[in-house]
Amino acid sequence: MPEPSVLAALVSALRGGSIDVVDLTSPLSSGTPVIQLPPPFGQTAVFELEEISRYDDRGPAWYWNNFRSGEHTGTHFDAPNHWVTGKDLDDVASVPAGRLIAPAAVLDFTAEARTDPDFLVEVDHVKAWEAEHGPLPEDGWLLLRTGWDARAHSQETFLNADENGPHTPGLSPECARWVAEEAPVIGLGVETVGTDAGRAHGFDPAFPCHSHLMGSGKYGLTQLRNLGMLPPTGSVVVAGPLPIVTGSGAPARVLALVERP
């Protein structure tokens, strides 16, 4: 008897429950939090559905909608051309399909972010994680768990803004540069509204995750959830953004495959 193929073994493991599929995607609705920029900058749209027909005289046997959304609304994928530093690099439709399936490292800073919403991850934090768990995965994702997905029910608590701007955790400017230029990963995934920390407008450079990662041809995943269901190493992320031609990003369904003992 021939040995089963790798794909057949994967299907068997999925059906048998030895591999779990964890949904890392926040549901997309009119209540999904969106980033807010100060005037005079343009603003992204809140997600909207427009009913076309629903088993009625507009279409007796079918239900469907038009929708309106910003590219960077909800759980979404940032392509390199999203930022001026990557303006001549890939749009979201040009990202190679093979890069949409990749291993992941999950770094957990939930306790730190609970104490300090402005908590910044430094290179030394990542190095300490590597000393315990091994190196970051080659051509994989660095996923930053902060517990921020628990706030996703409310625009106000999710953005956590005051007169000085938003207060959300993220990477320090030096760590953002290191992840972009030295770490072997293809991108950064976060639970917050964007890959940068809330205070990043005042960093040098401003919004260093966007500036460094996009300029290095790397990617971003934002507004993830359920990262607490993933182990520190060993999971595989499947990211499925809409392939919008010339698009700077797109809403995405993001899944993780997790092997269970």
CSV table of C-alpha atoms in Angstrom, one decimal:
chain,number,residue,atom,x,y,z
A,1,MET,CA,0.0,0.0,0.0
A,2,PRO,CA,1.4,3.5,-0.9
A,3,GLU,CA,2.0,5.8,2.1
A,4,PRO,CA,-0.6,8.5,2.4
A,5,SER,CA,0.3,11.9,0.9
A,6,VAL,CA,1.1,14.9,3.1
A,7,LEU,CA,-2.2,16.5,2.0
A,8,ALA,CA,-4.2,13.4,2.8
A,9,ALA,CA,-2.5,13.2,6.2
A,10,LEU,CA,-3.4,16.8,6.8
A,11,VAL,CA,-7.1,16.2,5.9
A,12,SER,CA,-7.2,13.2,8.1
A,13,ALA,CA,-5.7,15.2,11.0
A,14,LEU,CA,-8.3,18.0,10.6
A,15,ARG,CA,-11.2,15.5,10.4
A,16,GLY,CA,-9.8,13.6,13.4
A,17,GLY,CA,-9.3,16.6,15.6
A,18,SER,CA,-5.5,16.3,16.1
A,19,ILE,CA,-5.2,19.6,14.2
A,20,ASP,CA,-7.6,22.4,15.4
A,21,VAL,CA,-8.5,25.3,13.2
A,22,VAL,CA,-8.6,28.5,15.3
A,23,ASP,CA,-10.3,31.5,13.8
A,24,LEU,CA,-8.2,34.6,14.5
A,25,THR,CA,-10.7,36.9,12.7
A,26,SER,CA,-12.9,39.5,14.3
A,27,PRO,CA,-16.4,39.5,12.9
A,28,LEU,CA,-16.9,42.4,10.4
A,29,SER,CA,-20.0,44.6,11.0
A,30,SER,CA,-21.0,48.2,11.4
A,31,GLY,CA,-19.9,47.9,15.0
A,32,THR,CA,-16.3,46.9,14.2
A,33,PRO,CA,-13.9,49.5,15.6
A,34,VAL,CA,-12.0,51.6,13.0
A,35,ILE,CA,-8.9,53.8,13.3
A,36,GLN,CA,-9.5,57.5,13.7
A,37,LEU,CA,-6.9,60.0,12.4
A,38,PRO,CA,-6.8,63.6,13.4
A,39,PRO,CA,-7.9,66.3,11.0
A,40,PRO,CA,-7.2,67.1,8.2
A,41,PHE,CA,-6.3,63.5,7.3
A,42,GLY,CA,-8.8,61.3,5.4
A,43,GLN,CA,-10.8,58.8,7.3
A,44,THR,CA,-11.6,55.1,6.7
A,45,ALA,CA,-15.2,54.0,6.3
A,46,VAL,CA,-17.1,52.1,8.8
A,47,PHE,CA,-18.3,48.7,7.4
A,48,GLU,CA,-21.7,49.0,5.8
A,49,LEU,CA,-24.2,46.5,4.2
A,50,GLU,CA,-26.7,47.5,1.6
A,51,GLU,CA,-29.4,44.9,1.0
A,52,ILE,CA,-30.0,44.0,-2.6
A,53,SER,CA,-32.7,41.5,-2.1
A,54,ARG,CA,-33.9,39.0,0.5
A,55,TYR,CA,-36.3,36.4,-0.8
A,56,ASP,CA,-38.7,39.2,-2.0
A,57,ASP,CA,-39.8,40.9,-5.2
A,58,ARG,CA,-36.3,42.2,-5.7
A,59,GLY,CA,-35.1,38.6,-5.9
A,60,PRO,CA,-37.6,35.9,-4.8
A,61,ALA,CA,-35.1,33.0,-4.2
A,62,TRP,CA,-32.0,34.8,-3.1
A,63,TYR,CA,-30.5,37.1,-0.4
A,64,TRP,CA,-27.4,39.2,-1.1
A,65,ASN,CA,-25.8,42.6,-0.3
A,66,ASN,CA,-23.5,45.2,-1.5
A,67,PHE,CA,-21.0,46.3,1.1
A,68,ARG,CA,-18.8,49.3,1.7
A,69,SER,CA,-15.6,49.1,3.7
A,70,GLY,CA,-12.2,50.6,4.0
A,71,GLU,CA,-9.3,48.3,3.1
A,72,HIS,CA,-8.0,48.6,6.6
A,73,THR,CA,-11.2,47.9,8.5
A,74,GLY,CA,-11.5,45.0,10.9
A,75,THR,CA,-9.1,42.1,10.7
A,76,HIS,CA,-7.0,43.1,7.7
A,77,PHE,CA,-3.8,42.6,5.8
A,78,ASP,CA,-1.3,45.5,5.2
A,79,ALA,CA,0.6,45.2,1.9
A,80,PRO,CA,3.9,47.0,1.5
A,81,ASN,CA,2.4,49.7,-0.7
A,82,HIS,CA,0.3,50.8,2.2
A,83,TRP,CA,3.1,53.1,3.4
A,84,VAL,CA,5.2,55.6,1.5
A,85,THR,CA,8.3,53.7,2.3
A,86,GLY,CA,6.9,50.7,0.3
A,87,LYS,CA,5.1,52.7,-2.4
A,88,ASP,CA,6.9,50.9,-5.2
A,89,LEU,CA,6.5,47.4,-3.7
A,90,ASP,CA,3.7,44.9,-3.8
A,91,ASP,CA,0.0,45.7,-3.6
A,92,VAL,CA,-2.2,43.3,-1.8
A,93,ALA,CA,-3.1,41.4,-5.0
A,94,SER,CA,0.5,40.9,-5.8
A,95,VAL,CA,1.5,39.3,-2.6
A,96,PRO,CA,2.6,35.7,-3.5
A,97,ALA,CA,0.0,33.2,-2.5
A,98,GLY,CA,2.7,31.0,-0.9
A,99,ARG,CA,3.4,33.8,1.6
A,100,LEU,CA,-0.2,33.6,2.9
A,101,ILE,CA,0.5,30.3,4.7
A,102,ALA,CA,3.3,30.6,7.2
A,103,PRO,CA,4.4,29.4,10.7
A,104,ALA,CA,3.9,31.7,13.7
A,105,ALA,CA,5.5,32.7,16.9
A,106,VAL,CA,3.2,34.1,19.6
A,107,LEU,CA,4.7,36.4,22.1
A,108,ASP,CA,2.5,37.0,25.1
A,109,PHE,CA,2.5,40.4,26.8
A,110,THR,CA,-1.0,40.4,28.2
A,111,ALA,CA,0.1,41.0,31.8
A,112,GLU,CA,2.3,44.0,30.8
A,113,ALA,CA,-0.4,45.5,28.6
A,114,ARG,CA,-3.0,45.1,31.4
A,115,THR,CA,-0.8,47.1,33.7
A,116,ASP,CA,0.4,49.6,31.1
A,117,PRO,CA,-1.7,50.2,28.0
A,118,ASP,CA,1.3,52.1,26.5
A,119,PHE,CA,3.5,49.1,27.0
A,120,LEU,CA,6.2,48.8,24.3
A,121,VAL,CA,7.9,45.6,23.3
A,122,GLU,CA,11.7,46.0,23.0
A,123,VAL,CA,14.3,43.9,21.2
A,124,ASP,CA,15.4,42.4,24.5
A,125,HIS,CA,11.9,41.1,25.1
A,126,VAL,CA,12.0,39.2,21.8
A,127,LYS,CA,15.5,37.9,22.5
A,128,ALA,CA,14.4,36.7,25.9
A,129,TRP,CA,11.5,34.8,24.2
A,130,GLU,CA,13.9,33.3,21.7
A,131,ALA,CA,16.1,32.1,24.6
A,132,GLU,CA,13.2,30.2,26.0
A,133,HIS,CA,11.4,29.0,22.8
A,134,GLY,CA,14.0,29.1,20.0
A,135,PRO,CA,14.5,31.5,17.1
A,136,LEU,CA,11.6,33.2,15.4
A,137,PRO,CA,10.4,31.2,12.4
A,138,GLU,CA,12.0,31.7,9.1
A,139,ASP,CA,9.5,33.4,6.7
A,140,GLY,CA,6.9,33.2,9.5
A,141,TRP,CA,4.8,35.6,11.5
A,142,LEU,CA,5.6,37.4,14.8
A,143,LEU,CA,2.2,37.6,16.5
A,144,LEU,CA,1.9,40.0,19.5
A,145,ARG,CA,-0.6,38.9,22.1
A,146,THR,CA,-1.7,41.7,24.5
A,147,GLY,CA,-5.3,40.8,25.4
A,148,TRP,CA,-6.5,43.7,23.4
A,149,ASP,CA,-9.1,41.6,21.6
A,150,ALA,CA,-11.2,41.6,24.7
A,151,ARG,CA,-11.9,45.3,24.0
A,152,ALA,CA,-13.1,44.8,20.5
A,153,HIS,CA,-16.8,45.2,21.4
A,154,SER,CA,-16.4,49.0,21.8
A,155,GLN,CA,-14.8,51.6,19.6
A,156,GLU,CA,-14.1,53.7,22.7
A,157,THR,CA,-12.4,51.0,24.8
A,158,PHE,CA,-10.6,49.5,21.7
A,159,LEU,CA,-9.0,52.8,20.7
A,160,ASN,CA,-8.5,53.9,24.3
A,161,ALA,CA,-7.9,57.5,23.4
A,162,ASP,CA,-7.8,60.7,25.5
A,163,GLU,CA,-6.8,64.3,24.8
A,164,ASN,CA,-3.2,63.0,24.1
A,165,GLY,CA,-4.3,60.4,21.6
A,166,PRO,CA,-4.8,56.6,21.7
A,167,HIS,CA,-3.1,54.4,24.3
A,168,THR,CA,-2.5,50.9,23.0
A,169,PRO,CA,0.5,48.5,23.2
A,170,GLY,CA,3.0,47.8,20.4
A,171,LEU,CA,6.6,47.7,19.4
A,172,SER,CA,9.2,50.3,20.3
A,173,PRO,CA,10.8,52.2,17.3
A,174,GLU,CA,14.0,50.2,17.7
A,175,CYS,CA,12.1,46.9,17.9
A,176,ALA,CA,10.1,47.8,14.8
A,177,ARG,CA,13.3,48.4,12.9
A,178,TRP,CA,14.8,45.2,14.1
A,179,VAL,CA,11.7,43.1,13.2
A,180,ALA,CA,11.7,44.7,9.7
A,181,GLU,CA,15.4,44.6,8.9
A,182,GLU,CA,16.9,41.8,11.0
A,183,ALA,CA,14.3,39.3,12.1
A,184,PRO,CA,13.6,36.4,9.7
A,185,VAL,CA,9.8,36.9,9.8
A,186,ILE,CA,7.6,38.1,6.9
A,187,GLY,CA,5.4,40.3,9.1
A,188,LEU,CA,3.8,41.3,12.4
A,189,GLY,CA,0.4,40.4,13.6
A,190,VAL,CA,-1.4,42.3,16.4
A,191,GLU,CA,-4.7,42.5,18.3
A,192,THR,CA,-4.9,46.3,18.1
A,193,VAL,CA,-6.4,48.5,15.4
A,194,GLY,CA,-3.1,48.8,13.6
A,195,THR,CA,0.4,47.4,13.8
A,196,ASP,CA,1.8,50.5,15.6
A,197,ALA,CA,1.4,51.4,19.2
A,198,GLY,CA,-1.1,54.1,20.1
A,199,ARG,CA,1.6,56.7,20.8
A,200,ALA,CA,3.5,55.9,17.5
A,201,HIS,CA,2.5,59.2,15.9
A,202,GLY,CA,5.1,60.8,18.2
A,203,PHE,CA,7.9,58.3,17.6
A,204,ASP,CA,10.9,58.8,15.3
A,205,PRO,CA,10.0,57.9,12.7
A,206,ALA,CA,6.3,58.3,13.2
A,207,PHE,CA,4.5,55.0,13.0
A,208,PRO,CA,7.7,53.0,12.8
A,209,CYS,CA,6.1,49.6,12.3
A,210,HIS,CA,4.4,50.8,9.1
A,211,SER,CA,7.5,52.7,8.0
A,212,HIS,CA,10.0,50.0,8.6
A,213,LEU,CA,8.0,46.9,7.8
A,214,MET,CA,6.3,48.2,4.7
A,215,GLY,CA,9.6,49.6,3.5
A,216,SER,CA,11.2,46.2,3.9
A,217,GLY,CA,8.6,44.5,1.9
A,218,LYS,CA,7.0,42.9,5.0
A,219,TYR,CA,3.3,42.7,6.0
A,220,GLY,CA,0.9,43.4,8.8
A,221,LEU,CA,-2.1,41.6,10.2
A,222,THR,CA,-4.3,43.6,12.6
A,223,GLN,CA,-7.3,43.2,14.9
A,224,LEU,CA,-6.6,39.5,15.4
A,225,ARG,CA,-8.4,37.6,18.1
A,226,ASN,CA,-8.0,34.3,20.0
A,227,LEU,CA,-4.2,34.4,20.0
A,228,GLY,CA,-4.5,32.9,23.5
A,229,MET,CA,-5.6,29.6,21.9
A,230,LEU,CA,-2.2,29.3,20.1
A,231,PRO,CA,1.0,27.9,21.5
A,232,PRO,CA,4.2,30.0,21.5
A,233,THR,CA,5.5,28.0,18.6
A,234,GLY,CA,4.2,25.4,16.2
A,235,SER,CA,1.0,26.9,14.7
A,236,VAL,CA,0.6,27.8,11.1
A,237,VAL,CA,-1.3,30.9,10.0
A,238,VAL,CA,-3.4,31.1,6.9
A,239,ALA,CA,-4.2,34.7,5.9
A,240,GLY,CA,-6.7,35.3,3.1
A,241,PRO,CA,-7.0,39.0,2.1
A,242,LEU,CA,-9.2,40.0,-0.8
A,243,PRO,CA,-6.8,40.4,-3.8
A,244,ILE,CA,-7.8,44.0,-4.6
A,245,VAL,CA,-5.8,45.1,-7.6
A,246,THR,CA,-3.6,48.1,-6.6
A,247,GLY,CA,-5.0,47.8,-3.1
A,248,SER,CA,-3.0,48.8,-0.1
A,249,GLY,CA,-4.6,46.1,2.0
A,250,ALA,CA,-7.8,44.2,2.5
A,251,PRO,CA,-10.1,42.7,5.1
A,252,ALA,CA,-9.0,39.1,5.7
A,253,ARG,CA,-10.1,35.8,7.1
A,254,VAL,CA,-7.2,34.7,9.2
A,255,LEU,CA,-7.0,31.1,10.5
A,256,ALA,CA,-4.4,29.2,12.5
A,257,LEU,CA,-3.7,25.4,12.3
A,258,VAL,CA,-2.8,24.1,15.8
A,259,GLU,CA,-1.6,20.6,16.4
A,260,ARG,CA,-3.0,19.0,19.5
A,261,PRO,CA,-1.4,16.2,21.6
